[in-house]
Short mmCIF file of C-alpha atoms in Angstrom, two decimals:
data_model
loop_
_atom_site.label_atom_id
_atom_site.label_comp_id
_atom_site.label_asym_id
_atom_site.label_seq_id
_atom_site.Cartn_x
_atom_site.Cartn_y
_atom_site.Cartn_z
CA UNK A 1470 84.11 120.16 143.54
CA UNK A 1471 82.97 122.86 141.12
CA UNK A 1472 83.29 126.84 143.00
CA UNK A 1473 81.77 129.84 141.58
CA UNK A 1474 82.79 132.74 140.82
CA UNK A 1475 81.10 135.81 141.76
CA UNK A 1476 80.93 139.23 141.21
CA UNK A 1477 81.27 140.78 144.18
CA UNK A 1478 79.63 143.67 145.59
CA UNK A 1479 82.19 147.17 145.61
CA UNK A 1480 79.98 149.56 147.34
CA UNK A 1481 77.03 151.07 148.75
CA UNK A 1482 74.33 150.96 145.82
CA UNK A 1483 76.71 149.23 143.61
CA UNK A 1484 74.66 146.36 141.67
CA UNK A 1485 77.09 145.58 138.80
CA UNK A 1486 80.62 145.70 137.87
CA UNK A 1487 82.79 145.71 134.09
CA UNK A 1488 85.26 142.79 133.85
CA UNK A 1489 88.28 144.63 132.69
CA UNK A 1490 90.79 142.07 132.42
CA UNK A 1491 91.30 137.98 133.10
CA UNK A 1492 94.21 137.29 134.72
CA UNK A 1493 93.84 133.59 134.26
CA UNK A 1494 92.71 131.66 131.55
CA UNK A 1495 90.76 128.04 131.26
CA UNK A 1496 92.91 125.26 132.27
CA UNK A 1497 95.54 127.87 134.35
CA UNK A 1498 95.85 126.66 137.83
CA UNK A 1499 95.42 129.12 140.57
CA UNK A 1500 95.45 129.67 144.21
CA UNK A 1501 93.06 130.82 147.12
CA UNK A 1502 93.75 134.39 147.11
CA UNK A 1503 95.64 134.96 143.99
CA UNK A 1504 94.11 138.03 141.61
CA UNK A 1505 92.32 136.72 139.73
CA UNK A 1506 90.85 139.18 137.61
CA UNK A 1507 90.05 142.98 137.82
CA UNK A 1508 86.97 144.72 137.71
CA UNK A 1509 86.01 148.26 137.36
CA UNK A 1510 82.74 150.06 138.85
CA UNK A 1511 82.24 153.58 139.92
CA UNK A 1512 83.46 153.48 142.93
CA UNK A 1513 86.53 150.60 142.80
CA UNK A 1514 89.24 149.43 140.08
CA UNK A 1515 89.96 146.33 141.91
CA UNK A 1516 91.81 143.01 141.14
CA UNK A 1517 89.80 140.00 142.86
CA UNK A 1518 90.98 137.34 144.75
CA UNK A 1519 90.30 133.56 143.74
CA UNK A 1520 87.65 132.28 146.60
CA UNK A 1521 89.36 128.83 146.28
CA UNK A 1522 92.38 127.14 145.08
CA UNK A 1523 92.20 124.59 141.77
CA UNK A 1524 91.81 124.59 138.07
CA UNK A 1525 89.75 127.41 136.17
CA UNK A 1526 87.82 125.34 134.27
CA UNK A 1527 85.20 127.93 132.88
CA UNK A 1528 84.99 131.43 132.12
CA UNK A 1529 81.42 132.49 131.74
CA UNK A 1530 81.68 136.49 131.51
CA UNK A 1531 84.13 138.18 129.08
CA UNK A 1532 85.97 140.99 129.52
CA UNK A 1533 84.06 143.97 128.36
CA UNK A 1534 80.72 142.89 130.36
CA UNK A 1535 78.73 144.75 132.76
CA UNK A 1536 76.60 142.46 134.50
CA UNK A 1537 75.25 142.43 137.87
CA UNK A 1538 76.62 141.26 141.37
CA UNK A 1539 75.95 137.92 142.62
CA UNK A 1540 76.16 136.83 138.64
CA UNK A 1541 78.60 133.78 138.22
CA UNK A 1542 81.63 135.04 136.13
CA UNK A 1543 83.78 131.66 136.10
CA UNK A 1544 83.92 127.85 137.70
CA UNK A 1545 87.27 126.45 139.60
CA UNK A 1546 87.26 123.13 139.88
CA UNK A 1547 88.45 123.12 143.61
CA UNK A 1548 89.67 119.29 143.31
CA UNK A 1549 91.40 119.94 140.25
CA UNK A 1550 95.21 120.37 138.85
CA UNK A 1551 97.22 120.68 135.89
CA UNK A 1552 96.20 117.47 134.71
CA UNK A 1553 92.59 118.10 134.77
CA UNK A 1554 92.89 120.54 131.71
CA UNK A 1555 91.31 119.11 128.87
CA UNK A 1556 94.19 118.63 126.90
CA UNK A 1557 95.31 116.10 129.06
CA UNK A 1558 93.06 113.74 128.60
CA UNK A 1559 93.83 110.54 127.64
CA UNK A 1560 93.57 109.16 123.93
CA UNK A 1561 90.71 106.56 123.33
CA UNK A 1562 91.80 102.89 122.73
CA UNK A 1563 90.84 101.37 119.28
CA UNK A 1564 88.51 99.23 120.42
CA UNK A 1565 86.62 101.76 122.41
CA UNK A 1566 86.58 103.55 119.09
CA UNK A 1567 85.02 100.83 116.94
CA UNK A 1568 82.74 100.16 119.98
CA UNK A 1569 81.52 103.77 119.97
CA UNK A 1570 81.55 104.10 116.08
CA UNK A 1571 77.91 103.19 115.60
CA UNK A 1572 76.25 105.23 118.20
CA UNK A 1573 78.63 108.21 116.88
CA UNK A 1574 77.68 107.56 113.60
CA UNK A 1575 73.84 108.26 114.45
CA UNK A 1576 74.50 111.80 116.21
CA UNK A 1577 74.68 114.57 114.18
CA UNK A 1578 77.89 116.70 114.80
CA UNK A 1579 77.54 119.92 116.69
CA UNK A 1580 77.60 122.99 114.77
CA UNK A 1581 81.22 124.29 115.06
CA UNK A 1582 81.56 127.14 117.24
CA UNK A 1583 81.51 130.49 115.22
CA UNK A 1584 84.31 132.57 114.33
CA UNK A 1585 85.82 135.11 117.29
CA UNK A 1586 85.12 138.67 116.66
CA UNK A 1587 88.05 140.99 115.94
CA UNK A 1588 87.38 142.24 119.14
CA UNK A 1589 88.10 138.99 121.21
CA UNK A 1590 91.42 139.29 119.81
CA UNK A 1591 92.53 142.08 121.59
CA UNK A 1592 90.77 140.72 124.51
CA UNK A 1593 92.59 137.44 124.58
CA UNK A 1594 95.80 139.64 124.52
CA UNK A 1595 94.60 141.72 127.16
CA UNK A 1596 94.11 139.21 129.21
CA UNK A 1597 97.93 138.07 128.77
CA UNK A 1598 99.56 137.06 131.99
CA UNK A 1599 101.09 140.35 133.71
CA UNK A 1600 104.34 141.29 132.76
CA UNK A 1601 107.38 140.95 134.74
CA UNK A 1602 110.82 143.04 135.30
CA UNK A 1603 114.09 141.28 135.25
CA UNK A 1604 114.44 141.73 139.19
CA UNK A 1605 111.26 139.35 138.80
CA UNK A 1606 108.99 141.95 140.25
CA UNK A 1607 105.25 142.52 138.63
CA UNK A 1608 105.12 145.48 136.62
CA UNK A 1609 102.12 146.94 138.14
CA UNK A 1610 99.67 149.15 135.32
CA UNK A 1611 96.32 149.59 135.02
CA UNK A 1612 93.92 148.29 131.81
CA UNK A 1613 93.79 151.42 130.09
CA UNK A 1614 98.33 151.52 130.54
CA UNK A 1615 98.54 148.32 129.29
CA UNK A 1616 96.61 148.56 125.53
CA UNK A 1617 98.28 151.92 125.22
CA UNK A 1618 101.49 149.91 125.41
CA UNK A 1619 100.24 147.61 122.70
CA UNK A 1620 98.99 150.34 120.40
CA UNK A 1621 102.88 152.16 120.27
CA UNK A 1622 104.81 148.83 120.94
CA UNK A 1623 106.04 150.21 124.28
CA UNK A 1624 107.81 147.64 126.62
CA UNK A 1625 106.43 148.55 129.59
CA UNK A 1626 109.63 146.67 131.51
CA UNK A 1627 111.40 149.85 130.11
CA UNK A 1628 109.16 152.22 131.58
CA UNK A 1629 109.82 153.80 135.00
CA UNK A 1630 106.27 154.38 137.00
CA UNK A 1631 105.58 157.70 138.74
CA UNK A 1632 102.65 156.04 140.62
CA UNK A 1633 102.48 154.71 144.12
CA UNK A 1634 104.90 151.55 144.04
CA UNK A 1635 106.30 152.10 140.86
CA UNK A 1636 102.61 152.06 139.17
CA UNK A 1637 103.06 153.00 135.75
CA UNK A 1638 100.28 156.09 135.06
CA UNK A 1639 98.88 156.68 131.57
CA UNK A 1640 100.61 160.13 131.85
CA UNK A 1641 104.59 157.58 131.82
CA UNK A 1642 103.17 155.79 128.85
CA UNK A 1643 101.88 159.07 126.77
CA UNK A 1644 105.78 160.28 127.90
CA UNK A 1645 107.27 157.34 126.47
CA UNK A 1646 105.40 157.48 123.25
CA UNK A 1647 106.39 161.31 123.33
CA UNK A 1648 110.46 160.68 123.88
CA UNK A 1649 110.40 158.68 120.87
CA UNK A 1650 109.28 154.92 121.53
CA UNK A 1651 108.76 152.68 118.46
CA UNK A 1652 105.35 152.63 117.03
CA UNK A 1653 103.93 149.60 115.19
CA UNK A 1654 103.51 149.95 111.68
CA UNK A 1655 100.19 150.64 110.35
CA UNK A 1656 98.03 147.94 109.66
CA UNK A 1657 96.68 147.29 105.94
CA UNK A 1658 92.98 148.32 106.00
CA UNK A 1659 89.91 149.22 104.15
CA UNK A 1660 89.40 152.96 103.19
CA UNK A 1661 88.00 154.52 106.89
CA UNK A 1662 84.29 155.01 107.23
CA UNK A 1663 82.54 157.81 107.80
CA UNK A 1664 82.32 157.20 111.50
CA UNK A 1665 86.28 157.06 112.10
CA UNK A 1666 86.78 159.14 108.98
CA UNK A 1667 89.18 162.10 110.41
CA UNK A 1668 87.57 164.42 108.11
CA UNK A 1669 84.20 163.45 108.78
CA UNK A 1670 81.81 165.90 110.06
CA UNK A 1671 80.28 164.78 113.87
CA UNK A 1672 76.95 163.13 113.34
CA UNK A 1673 73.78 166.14 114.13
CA UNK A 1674 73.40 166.24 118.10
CA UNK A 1675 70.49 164.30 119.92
CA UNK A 1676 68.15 165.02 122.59
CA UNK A 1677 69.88 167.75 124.97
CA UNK A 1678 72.62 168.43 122.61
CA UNK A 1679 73.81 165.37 123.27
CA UNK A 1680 75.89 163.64 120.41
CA UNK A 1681 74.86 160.26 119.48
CA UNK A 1682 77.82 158.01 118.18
CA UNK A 1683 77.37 154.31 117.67
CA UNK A 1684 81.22 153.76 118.27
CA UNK A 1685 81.45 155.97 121.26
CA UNK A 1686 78.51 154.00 122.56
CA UNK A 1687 79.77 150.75 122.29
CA UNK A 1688 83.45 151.28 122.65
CA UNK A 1689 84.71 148.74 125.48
CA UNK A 1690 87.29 148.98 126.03
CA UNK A 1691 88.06 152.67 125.20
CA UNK A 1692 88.77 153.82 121.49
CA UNK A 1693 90.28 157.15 120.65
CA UNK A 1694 87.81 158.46 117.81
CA UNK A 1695 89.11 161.33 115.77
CA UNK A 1696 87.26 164.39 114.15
CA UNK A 1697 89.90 166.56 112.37
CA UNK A 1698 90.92 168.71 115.25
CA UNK A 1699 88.97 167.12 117.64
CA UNK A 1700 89.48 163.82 119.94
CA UNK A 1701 86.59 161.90 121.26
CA UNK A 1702 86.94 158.92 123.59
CA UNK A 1703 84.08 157.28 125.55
CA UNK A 1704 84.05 157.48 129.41
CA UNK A 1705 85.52 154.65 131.66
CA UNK A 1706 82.77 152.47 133.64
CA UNK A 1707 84.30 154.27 136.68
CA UNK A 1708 83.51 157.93 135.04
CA UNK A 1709 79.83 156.85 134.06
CA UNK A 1710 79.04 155.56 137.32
CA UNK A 1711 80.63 159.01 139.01
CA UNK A 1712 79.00 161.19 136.72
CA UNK A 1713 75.88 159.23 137.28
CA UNK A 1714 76.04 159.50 141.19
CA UNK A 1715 77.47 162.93 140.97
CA UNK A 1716 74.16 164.15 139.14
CA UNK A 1717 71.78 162.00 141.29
CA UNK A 1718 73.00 163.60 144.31
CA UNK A 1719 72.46 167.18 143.18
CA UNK A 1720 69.11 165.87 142.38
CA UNK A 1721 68.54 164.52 145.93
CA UNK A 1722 70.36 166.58 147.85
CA UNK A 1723 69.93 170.69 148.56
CA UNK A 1724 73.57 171.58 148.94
CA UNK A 1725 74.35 174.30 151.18
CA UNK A 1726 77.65 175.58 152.12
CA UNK A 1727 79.71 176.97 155.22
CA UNK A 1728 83.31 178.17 154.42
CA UNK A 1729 85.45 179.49 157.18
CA UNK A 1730 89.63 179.23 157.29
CA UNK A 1731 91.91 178.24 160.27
CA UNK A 1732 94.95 178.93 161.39
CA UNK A 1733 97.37 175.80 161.07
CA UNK A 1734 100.48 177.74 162.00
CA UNK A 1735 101.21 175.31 165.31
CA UNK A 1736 99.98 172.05 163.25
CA UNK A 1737 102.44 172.79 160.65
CA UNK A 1738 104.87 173.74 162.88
CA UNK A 1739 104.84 170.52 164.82
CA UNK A 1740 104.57 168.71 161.39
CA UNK A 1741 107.64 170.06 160.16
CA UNK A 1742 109.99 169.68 163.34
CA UNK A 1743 108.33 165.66 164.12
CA UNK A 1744 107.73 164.64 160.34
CA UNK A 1745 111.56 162.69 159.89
CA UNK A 1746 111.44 161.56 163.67
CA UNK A 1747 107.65 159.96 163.03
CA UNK A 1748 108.52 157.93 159.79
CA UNK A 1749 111.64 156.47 161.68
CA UNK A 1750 109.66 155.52 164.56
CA UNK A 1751 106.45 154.27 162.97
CA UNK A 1752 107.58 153.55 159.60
CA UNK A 1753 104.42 155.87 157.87
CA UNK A 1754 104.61 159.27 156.78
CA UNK A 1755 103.37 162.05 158.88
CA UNK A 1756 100.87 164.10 156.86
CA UNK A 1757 98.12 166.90 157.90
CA UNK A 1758 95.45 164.40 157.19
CA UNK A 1759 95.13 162.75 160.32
CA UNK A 1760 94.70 166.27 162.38
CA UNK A 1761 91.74 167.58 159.96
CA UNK A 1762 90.13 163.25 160.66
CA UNK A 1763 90.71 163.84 164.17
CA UNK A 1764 89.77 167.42 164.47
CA UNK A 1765 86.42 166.10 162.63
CA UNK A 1766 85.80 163.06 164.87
CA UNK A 1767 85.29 165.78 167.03
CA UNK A 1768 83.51 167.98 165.58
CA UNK A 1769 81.02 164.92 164.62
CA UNK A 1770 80.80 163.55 168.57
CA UNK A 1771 80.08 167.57 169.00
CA UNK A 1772 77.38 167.41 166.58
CA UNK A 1773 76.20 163.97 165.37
CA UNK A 1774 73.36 165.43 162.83
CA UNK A 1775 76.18 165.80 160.70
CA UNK A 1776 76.88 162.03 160.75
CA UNK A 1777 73.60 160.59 159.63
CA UNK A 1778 71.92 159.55 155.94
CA UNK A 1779 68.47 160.59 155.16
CA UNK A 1780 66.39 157.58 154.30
CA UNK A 1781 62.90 159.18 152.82
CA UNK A 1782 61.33 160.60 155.94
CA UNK A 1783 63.81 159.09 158.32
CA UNK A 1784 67.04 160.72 159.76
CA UNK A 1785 69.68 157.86 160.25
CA UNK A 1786 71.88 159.08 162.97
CA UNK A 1787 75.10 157.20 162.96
CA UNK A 1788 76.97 155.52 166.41
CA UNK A 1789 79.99 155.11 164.52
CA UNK A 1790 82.08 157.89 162.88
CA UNK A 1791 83.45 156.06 159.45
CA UNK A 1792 85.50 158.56 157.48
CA UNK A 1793 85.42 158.55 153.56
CA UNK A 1794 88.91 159.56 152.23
CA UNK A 1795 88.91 160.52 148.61
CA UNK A 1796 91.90 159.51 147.12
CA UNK A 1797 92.65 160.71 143.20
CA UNK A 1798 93.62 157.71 141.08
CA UNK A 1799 95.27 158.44 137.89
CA UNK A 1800 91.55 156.55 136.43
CA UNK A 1801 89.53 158.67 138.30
CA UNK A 1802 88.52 158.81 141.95
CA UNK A 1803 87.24 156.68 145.09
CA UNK A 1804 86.77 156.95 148.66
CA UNK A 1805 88.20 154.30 150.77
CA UNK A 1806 86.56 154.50 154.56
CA UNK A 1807 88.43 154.57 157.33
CA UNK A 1808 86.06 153.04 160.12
CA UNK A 1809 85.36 153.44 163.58
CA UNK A 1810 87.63 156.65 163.02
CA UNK A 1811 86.53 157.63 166.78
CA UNK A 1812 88.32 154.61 168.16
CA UNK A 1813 91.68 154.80 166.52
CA UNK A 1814 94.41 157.28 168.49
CA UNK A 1815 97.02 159.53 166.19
CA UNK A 1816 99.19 156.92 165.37
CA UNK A 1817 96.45 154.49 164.49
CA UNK A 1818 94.65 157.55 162.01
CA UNK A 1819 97.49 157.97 160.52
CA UNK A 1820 98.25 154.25 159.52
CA UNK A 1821 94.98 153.97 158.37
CA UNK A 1822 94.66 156.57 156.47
CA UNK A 1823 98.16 155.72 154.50
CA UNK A 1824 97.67 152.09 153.92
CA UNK A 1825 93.85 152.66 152.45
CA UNK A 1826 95.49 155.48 150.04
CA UNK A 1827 98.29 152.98 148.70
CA UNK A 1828 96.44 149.88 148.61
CA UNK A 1829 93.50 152.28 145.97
CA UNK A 1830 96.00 153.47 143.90
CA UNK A 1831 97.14 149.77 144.05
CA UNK A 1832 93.89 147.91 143.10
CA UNK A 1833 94.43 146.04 146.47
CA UNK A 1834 91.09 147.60 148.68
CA UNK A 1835 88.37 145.36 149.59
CA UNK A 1836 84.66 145.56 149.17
CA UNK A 1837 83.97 146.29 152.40
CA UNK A 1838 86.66 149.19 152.76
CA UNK A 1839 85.19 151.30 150.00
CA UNK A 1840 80.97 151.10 151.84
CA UNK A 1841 79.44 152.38 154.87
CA UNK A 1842 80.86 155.73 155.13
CA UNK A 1843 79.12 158.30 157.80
CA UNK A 1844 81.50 161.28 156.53
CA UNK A 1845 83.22 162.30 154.00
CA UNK A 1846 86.38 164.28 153.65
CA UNK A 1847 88.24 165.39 150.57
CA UNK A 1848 91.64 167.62 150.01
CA UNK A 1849 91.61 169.46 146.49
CA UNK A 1850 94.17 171.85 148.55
CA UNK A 1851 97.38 169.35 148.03
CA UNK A 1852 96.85 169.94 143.96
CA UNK A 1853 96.97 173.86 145.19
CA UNK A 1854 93.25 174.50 145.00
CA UNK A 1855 92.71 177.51 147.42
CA UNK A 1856 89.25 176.22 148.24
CA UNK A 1857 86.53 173.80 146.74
CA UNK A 1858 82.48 173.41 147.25
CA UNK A 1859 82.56 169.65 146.82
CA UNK A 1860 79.29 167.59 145.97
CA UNK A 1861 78.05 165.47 148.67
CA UNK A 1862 78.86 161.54 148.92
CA UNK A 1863 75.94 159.64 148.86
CA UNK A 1864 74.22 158.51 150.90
CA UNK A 1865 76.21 161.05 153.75
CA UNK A 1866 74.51 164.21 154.44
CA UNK A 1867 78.06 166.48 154.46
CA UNK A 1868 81.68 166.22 153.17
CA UNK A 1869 84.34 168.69 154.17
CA UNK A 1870 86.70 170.07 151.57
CA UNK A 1871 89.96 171.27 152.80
CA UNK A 1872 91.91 174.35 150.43
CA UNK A 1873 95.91 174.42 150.40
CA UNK A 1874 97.45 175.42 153.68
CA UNK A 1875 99.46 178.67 152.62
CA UNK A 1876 101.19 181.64 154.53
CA UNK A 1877 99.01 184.73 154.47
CA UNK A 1878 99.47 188.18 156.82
CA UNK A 1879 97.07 187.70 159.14
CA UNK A 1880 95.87 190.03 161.92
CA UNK A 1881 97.33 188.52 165.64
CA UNK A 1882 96.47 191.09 168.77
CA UNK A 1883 96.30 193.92 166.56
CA UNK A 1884 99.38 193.34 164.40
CA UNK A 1885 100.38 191.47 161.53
CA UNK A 1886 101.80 188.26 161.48
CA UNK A 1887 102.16 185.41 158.61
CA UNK A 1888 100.55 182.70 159.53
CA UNK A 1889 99.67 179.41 157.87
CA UNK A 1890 96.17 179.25 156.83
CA UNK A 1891 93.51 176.79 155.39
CA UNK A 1892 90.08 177.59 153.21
CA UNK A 1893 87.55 175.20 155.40
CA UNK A 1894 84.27 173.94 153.31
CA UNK A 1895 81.52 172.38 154.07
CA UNK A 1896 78.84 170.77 151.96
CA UNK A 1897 75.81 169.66 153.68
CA UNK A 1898 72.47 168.19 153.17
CA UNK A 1899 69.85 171.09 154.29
CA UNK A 1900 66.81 168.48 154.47
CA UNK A 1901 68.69 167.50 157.16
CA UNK A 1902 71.67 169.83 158.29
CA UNK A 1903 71.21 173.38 158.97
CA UNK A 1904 73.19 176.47 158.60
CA UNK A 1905 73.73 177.10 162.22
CA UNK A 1906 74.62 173.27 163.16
CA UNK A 1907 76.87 173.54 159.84
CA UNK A 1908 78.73 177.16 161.05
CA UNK A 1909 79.39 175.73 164.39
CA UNK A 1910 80.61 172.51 163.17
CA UNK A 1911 83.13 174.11 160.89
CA UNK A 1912 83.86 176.21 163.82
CA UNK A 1913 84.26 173.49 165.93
CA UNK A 1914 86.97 171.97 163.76
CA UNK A 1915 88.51 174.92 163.46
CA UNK A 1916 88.74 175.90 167.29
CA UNK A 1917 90.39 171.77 167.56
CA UNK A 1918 92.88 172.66 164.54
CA UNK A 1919 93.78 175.95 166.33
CA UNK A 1920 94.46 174.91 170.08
CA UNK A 1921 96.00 171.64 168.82
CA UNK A 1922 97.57 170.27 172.20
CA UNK A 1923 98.47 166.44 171.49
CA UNK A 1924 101.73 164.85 171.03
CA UNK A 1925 102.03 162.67 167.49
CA UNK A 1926 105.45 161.19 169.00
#
């Protein structure tokens, strides 16, 4: 029984995904479950899952391709096994030959299939099966990690990842290239053109100022394009998509802003002396994340304008409170939601919150964790950002940004005291949020932060 493949669906208002990389090939037997390839769109890098155990018996997308979801990318023959690959099928007896001479004789051959572009051949490497360590584990990498490895001959079983789980980050690769790793010896070539020339001038700028570059535009996957001191290199699907959703909701959305700061002296306090104890107990680390979600799900029951979407002339207001996290990828940046936020105690915020963040940086999140966010929360303040104005995640009608926590002399009863303090900011939707529901909102959380009073142990 032939299965399709599909491309699945990775997110509100996501209608197409990139292929990035095959981890199978035709003929390869796989399992229900097992990656089977990754894709990329602007919200997700994800590897996806066979839908059914068997033979892949057709690939019918490439890597490179953008096409829509719902589009058939391969066929697994569900019945199928090892022996249903084509080269195992049996020889034809000589009599069935000289019976099927005639009738062979009076078809015209097929055309042979044309020559693969030089491009499918670093595709078909790309889409080599993943590379192990000796301890047998999977060397885990992204696209982008693994051609860089190709380009400088890097073994990337030699490489020690900085990433979550040993995930080796471009920023390990460009290191290992730096401490002196082997690079491949230049291939023979024609003289470069003009448009990879290094000492060609850039081509005159288009519409906008824009450049226009017929390598930059059809680079997949990404090619480093030099102009004497300059480096050019074509966004990722992921950064088009963002850029293209970052610019649409400016466009839709008037974004106002609220900034206040709170005092997170007693939160860190109780962080510090329970952080060891709550790892031991719970096995999860004990971060300030889970008191901003909670001290929001609060704020949001206190005033549920803030958790709604604006749908033309209608104000959606949501029942539940689903929280989108952004988490920074070393590829660029998604929001995993943590749902039904309101029903979930400490503990379970806390869990959540740390098992969404390692399975994105692990290409592990499913399609259904990464849609239907109500709010949005994101923390510039743990890369030491004192305070950000972010832009608002469609199709929310606020996100709160939260600044570094950092020990300031503050006044207390007339005197000064250092206290721990955080930069509070919200952006919000004024078609729909105004600046009085947005001040006491932010002074809502902050009043929760403040007077925290429950127990994480």
């Amino acid at each position: 029984m032939a299965v399709d493949v599909i491309m699945p669906q990775m997110g509100e208002s996501i209608f197409e995904g990139t292929i990035t990389r095959w981890l199978k090939k035709p003929g390869d037997r796989v399992e229900r479950d097992e990656p089977l390839f990754e894709i990329s769109t602007d919200k997700v890098d994800a590897e996806i899952p066979a839908p059914s155990a068997g033979v892949l018996k057709e690939i019918k997308v490439t890597e490179g391709k953008t096409v829509p979801i719902q589009t058939v990318v391969a066929v697994i023959d569900a019945a199928g096994g090892a022996a249903d690959a084509p080269a195992a099928a049996p020889a034809p007896s000589p009599s069935a030959e000289k019976a099927a001479a005639p009738k062979a004789a009076a078809t015209p051959p097929a055309p042979a299939p044309p020559a693969p572009a030089p491009p499918a051949q670093a595709q078909a490497a790309a889409s080599a099966p993943p590379a192990m360590r000796d301890n047998g584990q999977k060397i885990r990498s992204s696209p982008l990690v693994r051609k860089l490895a190709k380009e400088h001959n890097v073994d990337l079983a030699e490489v020690e990842g900085s990433g979550a789980g040993g995930r080796i980050s471009k920023r390990d690769i460009l290191a290992a290239v730096g401490s002196g790793g082997p690079r491949p010896a230049a291939p023979a070539a024609a003289a470069p053109s003009a448009a990879t020339s290094p000492s060609a001038p850039l081509p005159p700028p288009g519409p906008g100022g824009a450049v226009a570059h017929p390598v930059l535009e059809n680079a997949v996957p990404r090619e480093r394009i030099y102009f004497g001191n300059y480096e050019a290199q074509p966004m990722s699907v992921m950064r088009q998509r963002i850029a293209e959703h970052m610019v649409a909701s400016k466009h839709v959305s008037p974004h106002v802003y609220s900034i206040d700061e709170a005092d997170m002296t007693r939160i860190a306090k109780l962080r510090e002396r329970s952080k060891a104890a709550f790892e031991t107990k719970y096995g999860t680390k004990l971060t300030f994340m889970p008191f901003f979600v909670r001290a929001c799900v609060e704020a949001l029951r206190a005033f549920p304008t803030v958790n709604a979407s604006a749908d033309a002339a209608t104000v959606v207001l949501h029942r539940e409170i689903n929280v989108g996290i952004a988490v920074a990828l070393d590829w660029g940046l998604i929001v995993p939601v943590l749902k039904n936020a309101e029903e979930k105690n400490f503990l379970g915020l806390a869990r959540a919150m740390n098992d969404l963040a390692e399975r994105a940086r692990a290409k592990k999140l499913k399609p259904e964790e990464v849609q239907e966010s109500t709010f949005s929360i994101t923390n510039p303040g743990v890369y030491g950002g004192l305070m950000g104005l972010p832009v608002i995640n469609q199709p929310n009608v606020a996100i709160l940004g939260i600044g570094a926590i950092q020990k300031r002399p503050m006044v207390v009863d007339d005197a000064i005291a250092i206290r721990s303090m955080v930069y509070l900011t919200l952006s919000y939707d004024h078609r729909v949020v105004d600046g009085a529901v947005a001040h006491q909102f932010v002074g809502k959380v902050k009043a929760y932060l403040e007077g925290w009073s429950e127990e994480v142990l």
